[in-house]
CSV table of C-alpha atoms in Angstrom, one decimal:
chain,number,residue,atom,x,y,z
Z,1,MET,CA,36.0,43.1,0.9
Z,2,ALA,CA,38.4,40.4,2.1
Z,3,CYS,CA,37.3,38.0,4.8
Z,4,PRO,CA,37.6,39.7,8.1
Z,5,HIS,CA,38.7,36.5,9.7
Z,6,LEU,CA,41.9,36.4,7.2
Z,7,ALA,CA,45.1,37.5,9.0
Z,8,TYR,CA,48.7,37.4,8.1
Z,9,ARG,CA,51.0,36.1,10.8
Z,10,GLU,CA,54.7,35.1,11.1
Z,11,SER,CA,54.0,32.7,14.0
Z,12,ASP,CA,51.2,30.7,15.5
Z,13,GLY,CA,53.1,30.0,18.7
Z,14,ASP,CA,54.3,26.7,17.4
Z,15,ARG,CA,55.7,27.5,14.1
Z,16,ALA,CA,57.4,30.6,12.7
Z,17,PHE,CA,57.9,31.8,9.2
Z,18,GLU,CA,60.2,34.5,7.7
Z,19,THR,CA,57.3,36.3,5.9
Z,20,ALA,CA,53.7,36.6,7.3
Z,21,ARG,CA,51.4,34.0,5.9
Z,22,ALA,CA,47.7,33.6,5.7
Z,23,TYR,CA,46.1,32.7,8.8
Z,24,CYS,CA,42.4,32.0,9.5
Z,25,THR,CA,41.3,33.3,12.9
Z,26,VAL,CA,38.2,31.1,12.8
Z,27,VAL,CA,40.1,27.8,12.9
Z,28,ASP,CA,43.3,29.3,14.3
Z,29,GLU,CA,45.5,27.8,11.7
Z,30,PHE,CA,47.7,28.7,8.9
Z,31,VAL,CA,45.8,28.0,5.7
Z,32,ARG,CA,46.9,26.8,2.3
Z,33,PRO,CA,47.8,29.5,-0.3
Z,34,VAL,CA,44.8,28.2,-2.5
Z,35,ARG,CA,42.6,28.6,0.4
Z,36,ALA,CA,43.8,32.1,1.2
Z,37,ASP,CA,42.9,33.0,-2.4
Z,38,THR,CA,39.3,32.3,-1.8
Z,39,CYS,CA,39.4,34.8,1.3
Z,40,THR,CA,40.4,37.7,-1.0
Z,41,GLU,CA,37.7,40.3,-2.2
Z,42,ARG,CA,38.3,38.9,-5.7
Z,43,TYR,CA,35.4,36.6,-5.4
Z,44,GLY,CA,33.0,38.5,-3.3
Z,45,LEU,CA,32.5,35.6,-0.9
Z,46,SER,CA,31.3,36.0,2.7
Z,47,PRO,CA,32.2,33.8,5.6
Z,48,GLU,CA,28.6,33.4,6.8
Z,49,ARG,CA,27.2,32.4,3.3
Z,50,ASP,CA,30.2,30.7,1.7
Z,51,CYS,CA,33.0,29.6,4.0
Z,52,GLU,CA,33.1,25.9,5.0
Z,53,TYR,CA,35.4,26.7,7.9
Z,54,PHE,CA,33.2,29.4,9.3
Z,55,ARG,CA,30.0,27.5,8.9
Z,56,ALA,CA,31.4,24.3,10.5
Z,57,GLU,CA,32.7,26.3,13.5
Z,58,ALA,CA,29.3,27.9,13.7
Z,59,GLY,CA,27.5,24.6,13.4
Z,60,LEU,CA,25.6,25.8,10.3
Z,61,ASP,CA,24.3,23.4,7.7
Z,62,TRP,CA,24.2,24.5,4.1
Z,63,ASP,CA,20.6,24.5,4.0
Z,64,GLU,CA,20.2,27.0,6.7
M,1,MET,CA,52.1,4.6,-25.1
M,2,THR,CA,51.4,0.8,-25.1
M,3,TYR,CA,52.7,-2.2,-23.2
M,4,ASP,CA,54.8,-3.0,-26.2
M,5,ASP,CA,56.6,0.4,-25.5
M,6,TYR,CA,57.3,-1.0,-22.0
M,7,LEU,CA,58.5,-4.3,-23.4
M,8,ASP,CA,60.7,-2.4,-26.0
M,9,GLY,CA,62.4,-0.5,-23.1
M,10,LYS,CA,61.2,3.0,-24.2
M,11,PRO,CA,62.8,5.6,-21.8
M,12,ALA,CA,60.5,7.0,-19.3
M,13,VAL,CA,60.3,10.8,-18.8
M,14,VAL,CA,60.4,11.8,-15.1
M,15,THR,CA,58.7,15.3,-14.5
M,16,ALA,CA,59.3,16.8,-11.1
M,17,ALA,CA,56.5,19.2,-10.0
M,18,LEU,CA,58.5,21.1,-7.5
M,19,THR,CA,56.2,23.6,-5.7
M,20,GLY,CA,52.7,24.2,-7.2
M,21,GLY,CA,50.5,26.7,-5.4
M,22,ILE,CA,47.9,24.7,-3.6
M,23,HIS,CA,49.9,24.1,-0.4
M,24,GLY,CA,53.1,25.7,1.0
M,25,LYS,CA,55.4,25.6,3.8
M,26,GLU,CA,52.3,25.6,6.2
M,27,ALA,CA,51.9,22.0,4.9
M,28,SER,CA,55.4,20.9,4.7
M,29,PRO,CA,58.8,22.6,5.6
M,30,HIS,CA,60.4,20.9,2.7
M,31,LEU,CA,58.2,22.5,0.1
M,32,PRO,CA,60.4,25.1,-1.9
M,33,GLU,CA,58.8,28.5,-2.4
M,34,THR,CA,61.4,31.2,-3.2
M,35,PRO,CA,63.3,31.0,-6.5
M,36,ALA,CA,66.5,29.9,-4.6
M,37,GLU,CA,64.7,27.1,-2.9
M,38,ILE,CA,63.0,25.9,-6.0
M,39,ALA,CA,66.3,26.1,-8.0
M,40,ALA,CA,68.1,24.0,-5.2
M,41,ASP,CA,65.3,21.4,-5.5
M,42,ALA,CA,65.5,21.5,-9.3
M,43,ALA,CA,69.2,20.7,-9.2
M,44,ALA,CA,68.8,17.8,-6.8
M,45,CYS,CA,65.9,16.4,-9.0
M,46,GLU,CA,67.7,16.8,-12.2
M,47,ALA,CA,70.7,14.9,-10.6
M,48,ALA,CA,68.3,12.3,-9.4
M,49,GLY,CA,66.9,11.7,-12.9
M,50,ALA,CA,64.1,14.1,-13.5
M,51,SER,CA,64.4,15.6,-17.2
M,52,VAL,CA,61.3,17.9,-16.9
M,53,LEU,CA,60.8,20.6,-14.1
M,54,HIS,CA,57.2,21.8,-13.8
M,55,LEU,CA,57.5,25.2,-12.3
M,56,HIS,CA,55.1,27.7,-10.5
M,57,ALA,CA,56.0,30.9,-9.1
M,58,ARG,CA,55.0,32.4,-5.7
M,59,ARG,CA,55.0,35.7,-3.8
M,60,GLU,CA,56.9,36.2,-0.7
M,61,ASN,CA,54.1,35.0,1.5
M,62,GLY,CA,53.9,31.7,-0.3
M,63,GLU,CA,50.9,32.6,-2.4
M,64,ARG,CA,50.8,32.0,-6.1
M,65,ALA,CA,52.2,34.6,-8.4
M,66,PHE,CA,51.4,34.7,-12.1
M,67,SER,CA,53.5,37.6,-13.4
M,68,THR,CA,56.2,37.2,-16.0
M,69,GLU,CA,58.6,38.9,-13.6
M,70,ARG,CA,58.0,36.2,-10.9
M,71,PHE,CA,58.4,33.3,-13.4
M,72,GLN,CA,61.5,34.9,-14.9
M,73,ALA,CA,63.0,35.0,-11.4
M,74,VAL,CA,62.2,31.3,-10.9
M,75,ALA,CA,63.3,30.3,-14.4
M,76,ASP,CA,66.7,32.3,-14.2
M,77,ALA,CA,67.5,30.6,-11.0
M,78,VAL,CA,66.6,27.1,-12.1
M,79,ARG,CA,68.6,27.4,-15.3
M,80,ASP,CA,71.5,28.6,-13.3
M,81,ALA,CA,71.3,25.6,-11.0
M,82,THR,CA,70.7,22.8,-13.6
M,83,ASP,CA,72.5,21.5,-16.6
M,84,ASP,CA,70.0,20.6,-19.4
M,85,ALA,CA,66.7,20.1,-17.7
M,86,ILE,CA,63.5,21.2,-19.7
M,87,LEU,CA,61.5,23.9,-18.0
M,88,GLN,CA,57.8,23.5,-18.1
M,89,HIS,CA,55.8,26.6,-16.8
M,90,SER,CA,52.3,26.3,-15.3
M,91,THR,CA,49.5,28.3,-16.9
M,92,GLY,CA,47.2,26.5,-14.4
M,93,GLY,CA,43.8,28.0,-13.6
M,94,THR,CA,43.4,27.2,-10.0
M,95,ALA,CA,43.6,30.7,-8.3
M,96,ALA,CA,44.9,32.3,-11.6
M,97,PRO,CA,43.1,35.5,-12.6
M,98,ALA,CA,42.2,35.1,-16.3
M,99,ALA,CA,44.0,38.2,-17.3
M,100,LEU,CA,47.3,36.8,-16.0
M,101,ARG,CA,47.0,33.2,-17.4
M,102,ALA,CA,49.4,33.9,-20.4
M,103,GLU,CA,52.1,35.8,-18.3
M,104,PRO,CA,54.2,32.6,-17.5
M,105,LEU,CA,54.7,32.1,-21.3
M,106,ARG,CA,56.3,35.5,-21.8
M,107,THR,CA,59.7,34.9,-20.1
M,108,ASP,CA,62.9,35.3,-21.9
M,109,PRO,CA,63.7,32.8,-23.2
M,110,PRO,CA,60.3,31.2,-23.2
M,111,PRO,CA,60.0,27.8,-21.5
M,112,GLU,CA,60.2,24.8,-23.8
M,113,MET,CA,56.9,23.4,-22.4
M,114,ALA,CA,53.8,24.9,-20.6
M,115,SER,CA,50.8,23.3,-19.1
M,116,LEU,CA,47.5,23.7,-20.7
M,117,ASP,CA,44.5,22.8,-18.5
M,118,MET,CA,41.7,21.2,-20.6
M,119,GLY,CA,38.6,22.3,-18.8
M,120,PRO,CA,36.8,23.4,-15.8
M,121,LEU,CA,37.5,22.3,-12.2
M,122,ASN,CA,35.4,22.8,-9.0
M,123,ARG,CA,37.1,24.8,-6.2
M,124,GLY,CA,35.4,24.4,-2.8
M,125,ARG,CA,31.6,25.0,-2.6
M,126,ARG,CA,31.1,28.2,-4.6
M,127,LEU,CA,34.1,28.6,-7.0
M,128,THR,CA,35.1,26.9,-10.5
M,129,SER,CA,38.3,27.4,-12.4
M,130,GLU,CA,36.6,27.8,-15.7
M,131,ASN,CA,39.2,27.1,-18.4
M,132,THR,CA,36.8,27.9,-21.1
M,133,ARG,CA,37.6,26.9,-24.7
M,134,ASP,CA,38.2,30.5,-25.5
M,135,THR,CA,40.9,30.6,-22.7
M,136,VAL,CA,42.5,27.2,-23.7
M,137,ASP,CA,42.5,28.3,-27.4
M,138,GLY,CA,44.1,31.7,-26.6
M,139,LEU,CA,46.8,30.1,-24.4
M,140,HIS,CA,47.5,27.3,-27.0
M,141,ALA,CA,47.7,30.1,-29.7
M,142,GLU,CA,50.4,31.9,-27.7
M,143,MET,CA,52.4,28.8,-27.0
M,144,ARG,CA,52.4,28.0,-30.8
M,145,GLU,CA,53.6,31.6,-31.4
M,146,ARG,CA,56.3,31.3,-29.1
M,147,GLY,CA,57.4,27.6,-29.9
M,148,ILE,CA,56.3,26.2,-26.5
M,149,LYS,CA,55.1,22.6,-26.4
M,150,PRO,CA,51.8,22.3,-24.6
M,151,GLU,CA,51.4,19.6,-22.0
M,152,LEU,CA,47.7,18.9,-22.1
M,153,GLU,CA,46.3,18.5,-18.5
M,154,VAL,CA,43.5,16.1,-18.6
M,155,PHE,CA,41.7,16.2,-15.1
M,156,ASN,CA,38.8,13.9,-16.1
M,157,ASP,CA,37.3,12.0,-19.2
M,158,GLY,CA,35.5,15.2,-20.4
M,159,HIS,CA,38.8,16.9,-20.6
M,160,LEU,CA,40.0,14.1,-22.8
M,161,ASN,CA,37.2,15.1,-25.3
M,162,GLU,CA,38.4,18.7,-25.0
M,163,ALA,CA,42.0,17.5,-25.8
M,164,LEU,CA,40.7,15.6,-28.7
M,165,ARG,CA,39.1,18.8,-29.9
M,166,ILE,CA,42.5,20.4,-30.5
M,167,VAL,CA,44.5,17.3,-31.3
M,168,ASP,CA,44.8,18.4,-35.1
M,169,ASP,CA,46.3,21.6,-34.1
M,170,LEU,CA,49.0,20.0,-31.8
M,171,ALA,CA,52.6,19.6,-32.8
M,172,GLU,CA,53.6,15.8,-32.8
M,173,PRO,CA,53.4,13.9,-30.7
M,174,PRO,CA,50.4,15.1,-28.6
M,175,TYR,CA,51.4,15.0,-25.0
M,176,LEU,CA,48.8,14.6,-22.3
M,177,THR,CA,49.1,14.3,-18.5
M,178,LEU,CA,46.3,12.1,-17.1
M,179,ILE,CA,45.5,13.3,-13.6
M,180,LEU,CA,43.7,11.3,-11.0
M,181,GLY,CA,42.6,12.4,-7.7
M,182,PRO,CA,39.7,13.9,-5.7
M,183,GLY,CA,36.9,16.2,-6.4
M,184,THR,CA,36.4,17.0,-10.3
M,185,LEU,CA,39.3,14.7,-11.2
M,186,THR,CA,39.1,11.2,-12.5
M,187,PRO,CA,38.7,8.9,-9.5
M,188,PRO,CA,42.2,7.3,-8.8
M,189,SER,CA,42.4,3.6,-9.8
M,190,PRO,CA,44.4,1.5,-12.1
M,191,ARG,CA,41.4,0.6,-14.0
M,192,ASN,CA,40.5,4.3,-14.7
M,193,LEU,CA,44.0,5.0,-15.7
M,194,GLN,CA,43.9,2.2,-18.1
M,195,HIS,CA,40.6,3.5,-19.5
M,196,LEU,CA,41.9,6.9,-20.2
M,197,VAL,CA,45.0,5.3,-21.8
M,198,ASP,CA,42.8,3.2,-24.2
M,199,GLN,CA,41.2,6.4,-25.5
M,200,LEU,CA,44.4,8.4,-26.3
M,201,PRO,CA,44.8,9.5,-29.9
M,202,ALA,CA,47.2,7.5,-32.0
M,203,GLY,CA,50.9,8.5,-31.6
M,204,ALA,CA,50.2,10.4,-28.4
M,205,GLU,CA,52.7,10.3,-25.3
M,206,PHE,CA,51.1,10.3,-21.9
M,207,ASN,CA,52.3,11.3,-18.5
M,208,THR,CA,50.6,10.3,-15.2
M,209,LEU,CA,49.8,12.3,-12.1
M,210,GLY,CA,48.1,10.7,-9.1
M,211,PHE,CA,47.5,13.0,-6.1
M,212,GLY,CA,48.7,12.1,-2.6
M,213,ARG,CA,48.8,8.3,-1.8
M,214,HIS,CA,48.0,7.6,-5.4
M,215,GLN,CA,51.2,9.0,-6.9
M,216,LEU,CA,53.2,5.7,-6.3
M,217,PRO,CA,50.8,3.0,-7.5
M,218,LEU,CA,49.5,5.0,-10.5
M,219,THR,CA,52.9,6.1,-11.8
M,220,THR,CA,54.2,2.6,-11.4
M,221,HIS,CA,51.2,1.4,-13.4
M,222,ALA,CA,51.8,3.9,-16.0
M,223,LEU,CA,55.4,2.7,-16.4
M,224,LEU,CA,54.1,-0.8,-17.5
M,225,LEU,CA,51.8,1.0,-20.1
M,226,GLY,CA,54.6,2.8,-21.7
M,227,GLY,CA,53.8,6.1,-20.0
M,228,HIS,CA,55.8,8.8,-18.4
M,229,VAL,CA,55.5,9.9,-14.8
M,230,ARG,CA,55.1,13.1,-12.7
M,231,VAL,CA,56.1,13.1,-9.1
M,232,GLY,CA,56.9,15.9,-6.6
M,233,LEU,CA,55.6,17.9,-3.7
M,234,GLU,CA,53.0,19.9,-5.7
M,235,ASP,CA,51.0,16.7,-5.8
M,236,ASN,CA,52.2,14.6,-2.9
M,237,LEU,CA,53.8,15.5,0.5
M,238,TYR,CA,54.5,12.0,1.8
M,239,LEU,CA,56.8,9.2,0.8
M,240,ARG,CA,54.4,6.8,2.8
M,241,ALA,CA,52.0,7.3,5.6
M,242,GLY,CA,53.6,9.6,8.4
M,243,GLU,CA,56.9,10.1,6.5
M,244,ARG,CA,57.3,13.4,4.9
M,245,ALA,CA,58.7,13.5,1.4
M,246,THR,CA,61.2,15.8,-0.3
M,247,ASN,CA,61.2,16.5,-4.0
M,248,GLU,CA,64.5,14.7,-4.4
M,249,ALA,CA,63.3,11.6,-2.6
M,250,LEU,CA,60.0,11.3,-4.7
M,251,VAL,CA,62.2,11.5,-7.9
M,252,GLU,CA,64.7,9.0,-6.6
M,253,ARG,CA,61.9,6.6,-5.8
M,254,ALA,CA,60.4,7.1,-9.3
M,255,VAL,CA,63.7,6.2,-10.8
M,256,ARG,CA,64.2,3.3,-8.7
M,257,VAL,CA,60.7,2.0,-9.6
M,258,ALA,CA,61.4,2.5,-13.3
M,259,ASP,CA,64.7,0.6,-12.9
M,260,GLU,CA,63.1,-2.2,-11.0
M,261,VAL,CA,60.4,-2.8,-13.8
M,262,GLY,CA,62.9,-2.4,-16.7
M,263,ARG,CA,62.2,1.1,-18.0
M,264,PRO,CA,65.2,3.2,-18.6
M,265,VAL,CA,64.8,6.9,-17.4
M,266,ALA,CA,65.1,9.5,-20.2
M,267,THR,CA,67.8,12.0,-20.1
M,268,PRO,CA,66.8,15.5,-21.1
M,269,ALA,CA,68.1,14.9,-24.7
M,270,GLU,CA,66.0,11.7,-24.8
M,271,ALA,CA,62.9,13.5,-23.4
M,272,ARG,CA,63.3,16.3,-26.0
M,273,ASP,CA,63.4,13.5,-28.7
M,274,LEU,CA,60.4,11.7,-27.4
M,275,LEU,CA,58.3,14.7,-26.8
M,276,GLY,CA,59.2,16.5,-30.1
M,277,LEU,CA,60.8,19.6,-28.5
């Protein structure tokens, strides 16, 4: 499944777009299109195991 | 592709990479995403001196699109907005599902040129854009079938080996883009660019792509080596630290630098002649 932390928003309060764009609720930022691609279900990645953003926010090292 | 070419005043082909698919308007408000926006930048860049327009297509939300239909919309808009520029479609592997890689080649008419990634690239911690030899050969075969000139994208020294693998099957002259930047790419430096240039096959023409702050110095260096240059927001969002670029401003600067060092900038007709289109 797609990352549960991937949202599509038209605004983050500071900036607004005509079409909703990929937004990461872990880091509370719009993310680059190439980044959003990794959040889809296509690759079978999980935030806890694979996502640099999630693991950094959670204070997890890669060997944990 | 030598210093003698520089001394002889060979025209330099300026490619404008207008949009890409790596970053979008979340990174720069100047980055064109819709067909109309891309076409407007294409016209401005052609007027500024770009003869080749490197194109990607996007969905409404800014994410990359690979369908023939989306590329057709971009190509139609760009052709309507420009006079004689050469269209170069991306078949790039970053974020492209393998089944869709050939779709950008199937517009009507086909593009005169298309990119051909020469090998794998890492993406983040877990992913790789594979670009297997089977994929490369399949895309190349379809390009030949449709009369499309491949622009071989050489992201590192190993990719140069892969380019040499198919060099006998290429229409003259082979045209390679030497790409320097982070990650799996050749580390950006003038010495590494020179090293790549020294290994090019005889008769090849080369283009130079430096990411971010490396765009200006490495394209300038390439001009002195008789090479061609690629600039644009796909690869670089800033004119200098803290100052956002536009596609037009990046092309204007490349043309200005070429003029300062004594390289005339190729018209589209001259670019077609140089690249064997």
